């Protein structure tokens, strides 16, 4: 498969992964969840979780960590931001930011076709249609026109490092985004599950400036194998 071609996320099958893999979250039946991120949201975010179309249909640990980080440290700093989430799944991070932070320009939450319905459903569930647009953005493919026009300067990416064949595609999209808006920051959180995940970071370090983000929860999430960084242009 060429680095520019589309790659689906893997089947949600823990047995499909290597032995040195920390298990994925347990496969669970569709459910509705309400999250206030430890009191960071005055009114809980409602999320429908459903794995029928892909693994992004449930909450992932890096998404929870990044959502909390954005709410705690960026609540009042995004007024002029142009926000894009990639690999949004059901919209956990973007919708939490939309609920808890104020910003003027509607944000985009994006994923593959399989997740489009769930992103849109969760956006409506929270009454956020004025602040959030959901759309398809396949890593490794040319950026959609709307995104090129938006020139996002605040990019959210949580738990996007989990499927090795997609690493070059993800890197390409991040490169394209930072070329489009050289002052952009990518808020990037992932959980190390396999040794290969660190290869992604190694490749990313060659291309971007990578800085650890300060966060009061770092001692806790570090113990759980979670990494939280800002990627900026070198
Ligand atoms: C592990 S889930 C994380 C979902 C969400 N960010 C969270 O933290 O809960 C990874 C997401 O990346 C998406 N993804 C995987 N490969 C992709 C690709 N080639 N292009 C766009 N999205 C992709 C999947 O569909 C999935 O929703």
GROMACS .gro file of C-alpha atoms and ligand atoms in nm:
model
  261
    1UNK     CA    1   0.000   0.000   0.000
    2UNK     CA    2   0.143   0.340  -0.090
    3UNK     CA    3   0.194   0.596   0.183
    4UNK     CA    4  -0.066   0.823   0.019
    5UNK     CA    5  -0.340   0.561  -0.007
    6UNK     CA    6  -0.620   0.512   0.238
    7UNK     CA    7  -0.588   0.272   0.528
    8UNK     CA    8  -0.881   0.168   0.743
    9UNK     CA    9  -0.845   0.132   1.112
   10UNK     CA   10  -0.799  -0.231   1.216
   11UNK     CA   11  -1.082  -0.461   1.308
   12UNK     CA   12  -1.159  -0.430   1.677
   13UNK     CA   13  -1.008  -0.766   1.760
   14UNK     CA   14  -0.757  -0.778   2.044
   15UNK     CA   15  -0.630  -1.112   1.915
   16UNK     CA   16  -0.522  -0.946   1.591
   17UNK     CA   17  -0.235  -0.769   1.768
   18UNK     CA   18   0.115  -0.874   1.868
   19UNK     CA   19   0.192  -1.040   2.195
   20UNK     CA   20   0.374  -0.735   2.334
   21UNK     CA   21   0.052  -0.542   2.299
   22UNK     CA   22  -0.120  -0.396   2.602
   23UNK     CA   23  -0.482  -0.505   2.546
   24UNK     CA   24  -0.723  -0.263   2.386
   25UNK     CA   25  -1.017  -0.148   2.595
   26UNK     CA   26  -1.264  -0.429   2.644
   27UNK     CA   27  -1.515  -0.478   2.365
   28UNK     CA   28  -1.843  -0.353   2.501
   29UNK     CA   29  -2.203  -0.320   2.391
   30UNK     CA   30  -2.333   0.019   2.269
   31UNK     CA   31  -2.381   0.250   2.562
   32UNK     CA   32  -2.441   0.614   2.657
   33UNK     CA   33  -2.186   0.785   2.877
   34UNK     CA   34  -2.185   1.120   3.055
   35UNK     CA   35  -1.849   1.276   3.137
   36UNK     CA   36  -1.763   1.588   3.335
   37UNK     CA   37  -1.387   1.518   3.338
   38UNK     CA   38  -1.351   1.541   3.714
   39UNK     CA   39  -1.563   1.855   3.741
   40UNK     CA   40  -1.390   2.042   3.455
   41UNK     CA   41  -1.722   2.062   3.269
   42UNK     CA   42  -2.013   2.222   3.456
   43UNK     CA   43  -2.257   2.014   3.250
   44UNK     CA   44  -2.153   1.664   3.143
   45UNK     CA   45  -2.067   1.577   2.785
   46UNK     CA   46  -2.297   1.305   2.652
   47UNK     CA   47  -2.140   1.045   2.429
   48UNK     CA   48  -2.294   0.752   2.254
   49UNK     CA   49  -2.037   0.474   2.224
   50UNK     CA   50  -2.083   0.211   1.957
   51UNK     CA   51  -1.817  -0.010   1.805
   52UNK     CA   52  -2.026  -0.133   1.514
   53UNK     CA   53  -1.835   0.074   1.255
   54UNK     CA   54  -1.489   0.087   1.407
   55UNK     CA   55  -1.265   0.107   1.711
   56UNK     CA   56  -1.309   0.485   1.734
   57UNK     CA   57  -1.664   0.423   1.854
   58UNK     CA   58  -1.561   0.399   2.216
   59UNK     CA   59  -1.362   0.620   2.451
   60UNK     CA   60  -0.987   0.574   2.449
   61UNK     CA   61  -0.752   0.661   2.735
   62UNK     CA   62  -0.546   0.918   2.546
   63UNK     CA   63  -0.868   1.091   2.445
   64UNK     CA   64  -0.967   1.125   2.809
   65UNK     CA   65  -0.622   1.260   2.899
   66UNK     CA   66  -0.611   1.510   2.612
   67UNK     CA   67  -0.968   1.628   2.675
   68UNK     CA   68  -0.885   1.695   3.041
   69UNK     CA   69  -0.564   1.873   2.947
   70UNK     CA   70  -0.742   2.102   2.699
   71UNK     CA   71  -1.023   2.182   2.944
   72UNK     CA   72  -0.787   2.248   3.233
   73UNK     CA   73  -0.524   2.456   3.052
   74UNK     CA   74  -0.692   2.600   2.740
   75UNK     CA   75  -1.047   2.682   2.852
   76UNK     CA   76  -1.006   3.056   2.795
   77UNK     CA   77  -0.717   3.055   2.545
   78UNK     CA   78  -0.891   2.936   2.230
   79UNK     CA   79  -1.106   3.239   2.152
   80UNK     CA   80  -0.935   3.305   1.818
   81UNK     CA   81  -0.827   2.944   1.754
   82UNK     CA   82  -0.903   2.750   1.437
   83UNK     CA   83  -0.947   2.400   1.570
   84UNK     CA   84  -0.929   2.064   1.394
   85UNK     CA   85  -0.944   1.718   1.548
   86UNK     CA   86  -0.813   1.421   1.351
   87UNK     CA   87  -0.894   1.058   1.432
   88UNK     CA   88  -1.180   1.189   1.643
   89UNK     CA   89  -1.370   0.858   1.676
   90UNK     CA   90  -1.701   0.949   1.842
   91UNK     CA   91  -1.573   1.303   1.902
   92UNK     CA   92  -1.459   1.272   2.264
   93UNK     CA   93  -1.186   1.539   2.263
   94UNK     CA   94  -1.331   1.787   2.016
   95UNK     CA   95  -1.676   1.781   2.170
   96UNK     CA   96  -1.534   1.822   2.522
   97UNK     CA   97  -1.339   2.126   2.399
   98UNK     CA   98  -1.649   2.258   2.224
   99UNK     CA   99  -1.849   2.226   2.545
  100UNK     CA  100  -1.590   2.364   2.785
  101UNK     CA  101  -1.387   2.620   2.589
  102UNK     CA  102  -1.497   2.931   2.408
  103UNK     CA  103  -1.390   2.997   2.049
  104UNK     CA  104  -1.532   3.197   1.760
  105UNK     CA  105  -1.468   2.983   1.451
  106UNK     CA  106  -1.657   2.650   1.434
  107UNK     CA  107  -1.423   2.356   1.480
  108UNK     CA  108  -1.395   2.044   1.267
  109UNK     CA  109  -1.392   1.695   1.411
  110UNK     CA  110  -1.276   1.444   1.151
  111UNK     CA  111  -1.227   1.073   1.099
  112UNK     CA  112  -1.286   0.807   0.835
  113UNK     CA  113  -1.623   0.749   0.667
  114UNK     CA  114  -1.705   0.472   0.916
  115UNK     CA  115  -1.713   0.721   1.206
  116UNK     CA  116  -1.899   1.004   1.032
  117UNK     CA  117  -2.243   0.905   1.159
  118UNK     CA  118  -2.132   0.870   1.521
  119UNK     CA  119  -1.945   1.203   1.519
  120UNK     CA  120  -2.255   1.376   1.381
  121UNK     CA  121  -2.484   1.194   1.626
  122UNK     CA  122  -2.276   1.296   1.928
  123UNK     CA  123  -2.250   1.655   1.806
  124UNK     CA  124  -2.629   1.680   1.787
  125UNK     CA  125  -2.672   1.494   2.118
  126UNK     CA  126  -2.485   1.779   2.287
  127UNK     CA  127  -2.655   2.059   2.092
  128UNK     CA  128  -2.321   2.161   1.943
  129UNK     CA  129  -2.411   2.189   1.575
  130UNK     CA  130  -2.333   2.562   1.570
  131UNK     CA  131  -1.983   2.512   1.709
  132UNK     CA  132  -1.877   2.179   1.556
  133UNK     CA  133  -1.873   2.039   1.203
  134UNK     CA  134  -1.791   1.675   1.143
  135UNK     CA  135  -1.633   1.555   0.823
  136UNK     CA  136  -1.418   1.287   0.665
  137UNK     CA  137  -1.043   1.336   0.669
  138UNK     CA  138  -0.842   1.029   0.571
  139UNK     CA  139  -0.481   1.048   0.682
  140UNK     CA  140  -0.231   1.044   0.400
  141UNK     CA  141  -0.478   1.188   0.151
  142UNK     CA  142  -0.474   1.552   0.033
  143UNK     CA  143  -0.641   1.773   0.293
  144UNK     CA  144  -1.010   1.850   0.226
  145UNK     CA  145  -1.076   2.194   0.076
  146UNK     CA  146  -1.257   2.322   0.387
  147UNK     CA  147  -0.953   2.240   0.598
  148UNK     CA  148  -0.717   2.409   0.355
  149UNK     CA  149  -0.940   2.716   0.373
  150UNK     CA  150  -0.956   2.702   0.756
  151UNK     CA  151  -0.578   2.670   0.806
  152UNK     CA  152  -0.617   2.512   1.151
  153UNK     CA  153  -0.374   2.639   1.413
  154UNK     CA  154  -0.489   2.410   1.695
  155UNK     CA  155  -0.488   2.042   1.605
  156UNK     CA  156  -0.605   1.768   1.839
  157UNK     CA  157  -0.496   1.407   1.797
  158UNK     CA  158  -0.567   1.146   2.063
  159UNK     CA  159  -0.490   0.776   2.050
  160UNK     CA  160  -0.402   0.791   1.682
  161UNK     CA  161  -0.091   0.576   1.733
  162UNK     CA  162  -0.219   0.220   1.748
  163UNK     CA  163  -0.200   0.069   1.399
  164UNK     CA  164   0.145   0.053   1.243
  165UNK     CA  165   0.042   0.057   0.874
  166UNK     CA  166  -0.124   0.393   0.937
  167UNK     CA  167   0.188   0.558   1.088
  168UNK     CA  168   0.321   0.702   0.758
  169UNK     CA  169  -0.026   0.825   0.668
  170UNK     CA  170  -0.067   1.000   1.001
  171UNK     CA  171   0.280   1.157   0.970
  172UNK     CA  172   0.198   1.281   0.621
  173UNK     CA  173  -0.123   1.447   0.739
  174UNK     CA  174   0.054   1.615   1.030
  175UNK     CA  175   0.325   1.737   0.790
  176UNK     CA  176   0.061   1.872   0.551
  177UNK     CA  177  -0.116   2.052   0.836
  178UNK     CA  178   0.202   2.212   0.968
  179UNK     CA  179   0.300   2.315   0.616
  180UNK     CA  180  -0.044   2.471   0.571
  181UNK     CA  181  -0.017   2.672   0.895
  182UNK     CA  182   0.345   2.693   1.014
  183UNK     CA  183   0.245   2.842   1.351
  184UNK     CA  184   0.007   2.553   1.432
  185UNK     CA  185   0.037   2.335   1.741
  186UNK     CA  186  -0.064   1.972   1.740
  187UNK     CA  187  -0.180   1.854   2.083
  188UNK     CA  188  -0.083   1.491   2.060
  189UNK     CA  189  -0.159   1.223   2.316
  190UNK     CA  190  -0.106   0.850   2.275
  191UNK     CA  191  -0.074   0.536   2.479
  192UNK     CA  192   0.222   0.312   2.419
  193UNK     CA  193   0.092  -0.038   2.362
  194UNK     CA  194   0.364  -0.189   2.148
  195UNK     CA  195   0.733  -0.127   2.095
  196UNK     CA  196   0.652  -0.010   1.741
  197UNK     CA  197   0.459   0.286   1.881
  198UNK     CA  198   0.789   0.447   1.979
  199UNK     CA  199   0.900   0.419   1.615
  200UNK     CA  200   0.623   0.661   1.532
  201UNK     CA  201   0.763   0.904   1.786
  202UNK     CA  202   1.114   0.857   1.650
  203UNK     CA  203   0.996   0.941   1.299
  204UNK     CA  204   0.793   1.235   1.426
  205UNK     CA  205   1.098   1.376   1.610
  206UNK     CA  206   1.287   1.392   1.279
  207UNK     CA  207   1.015   1.610   1.132
  208UNK     CA  208   0.866   1.817   1.414
  209UNK     CA  209   0.974   1.996   1.729
  210UNK     CA  210   0.827   1.785   2.008
  211UNK     CA  211   0.773   1.929   2.354
  212UNK     CA  212   0.629   1.757   2.661
  213UNK     CA  213   0.321   1.942   2.784
  214UNK     CA  214   0.307   2.031   3.151
  215UNK     CA  215   0.009   1.872   3.321
  216UNK     CA  216  -0.069   1.810   3.687
  217UNK     CA  217  -0.188   1.459   3.598
  218UNK     CA  218   0.142   1.364   3.430
  219UNK     CA  219   0.265   1.135   3.714
  220UNK     CA  220  -0.059   0.937   3.690
  221UNK     CA  221  -0.094   0.910   3.314
  222UNK     CA  222   0.279   0.844   3.263
  223UNK     CA  223   0.247   0.537   3.484
  224UNK     CA  224  -0.029   0.421   3.249
  225UNK     CA  225   0.200   0.452   2.945
  226UNK     CA  226   0.043   0.772   2.815
  227UNK     CA  227   0.246   1.043   2.642
  228UNK     CA  228   0.129   1.402   2.597
  229UNK     CA  229   0.315   1.634   2.361
  230UNK     CA  230   0.295   1.948   2.152
  231UNK     CA  231   0.422   1.904   1.796
  232UNK     CA  232   0.524   2.223   1.618
  233UNK     CA  233   0.717   2.303   1.302
  234UNK     CA  234   1.097   2.279   1.332
  235LIG     C1  235  -0.817   0.461   1.882
  235LIG     S1  236  -0.932   0.560   1.804
  235LIG     C2  237  -0.926   0.710   1.898
  235LIG     C3  238  -1.055   0.784   1.896
  235LIG     C4  239  -1.059   0.912   1.978
  235LIG     N1  240  -0.960   1.009   1.934
  235LIG     C5  241  -1.039   0.884   2.127
  235LIG     O1  242  -0.932   0.918   2.180
  235LIG     O2  243  -1.131   0.829   2.192
  235LIG     C6  244  -0.840   0.606   1.656
  235LIG     C7  245  -0.923   0.674   1.551
  235LIG     O3  246  -0.838   0.699   1.437
  235LIG     C8  247  -0.913   0.677   1.320
  235LIG     N2  248  -0.825   0.643   1.208
  235LIG     C9  249  -0.750   0.531   1.190
  235LIG     N3  250  -0.689   0.532   1.073
  235LIG    C10  251  -0.726   0.647   1.012
  235LIG    C11  252  -0.697   0.705   0.885
  235LIG     N4  253  -0.618   0.642   0.797
  235LIG     N5  254  -0.752   0.824   0.855
  235LIG    C12  255  -0.833   0.888   0.943
  235LIG     N6  256  -0.865   0.839   1.064
  235LIG    C13  257  -0.813   0.720   1.099
  235LIG    C14  258  -1.003   0.559   1.357
  235LIG     O4  259  -1.117   0.552   1.272
  235LIG    C15  260  -1.037   0.587   1.501
  235LIG     O5  261  -1.158   0.658   1.514
   0.00000   0.00000   0.00000
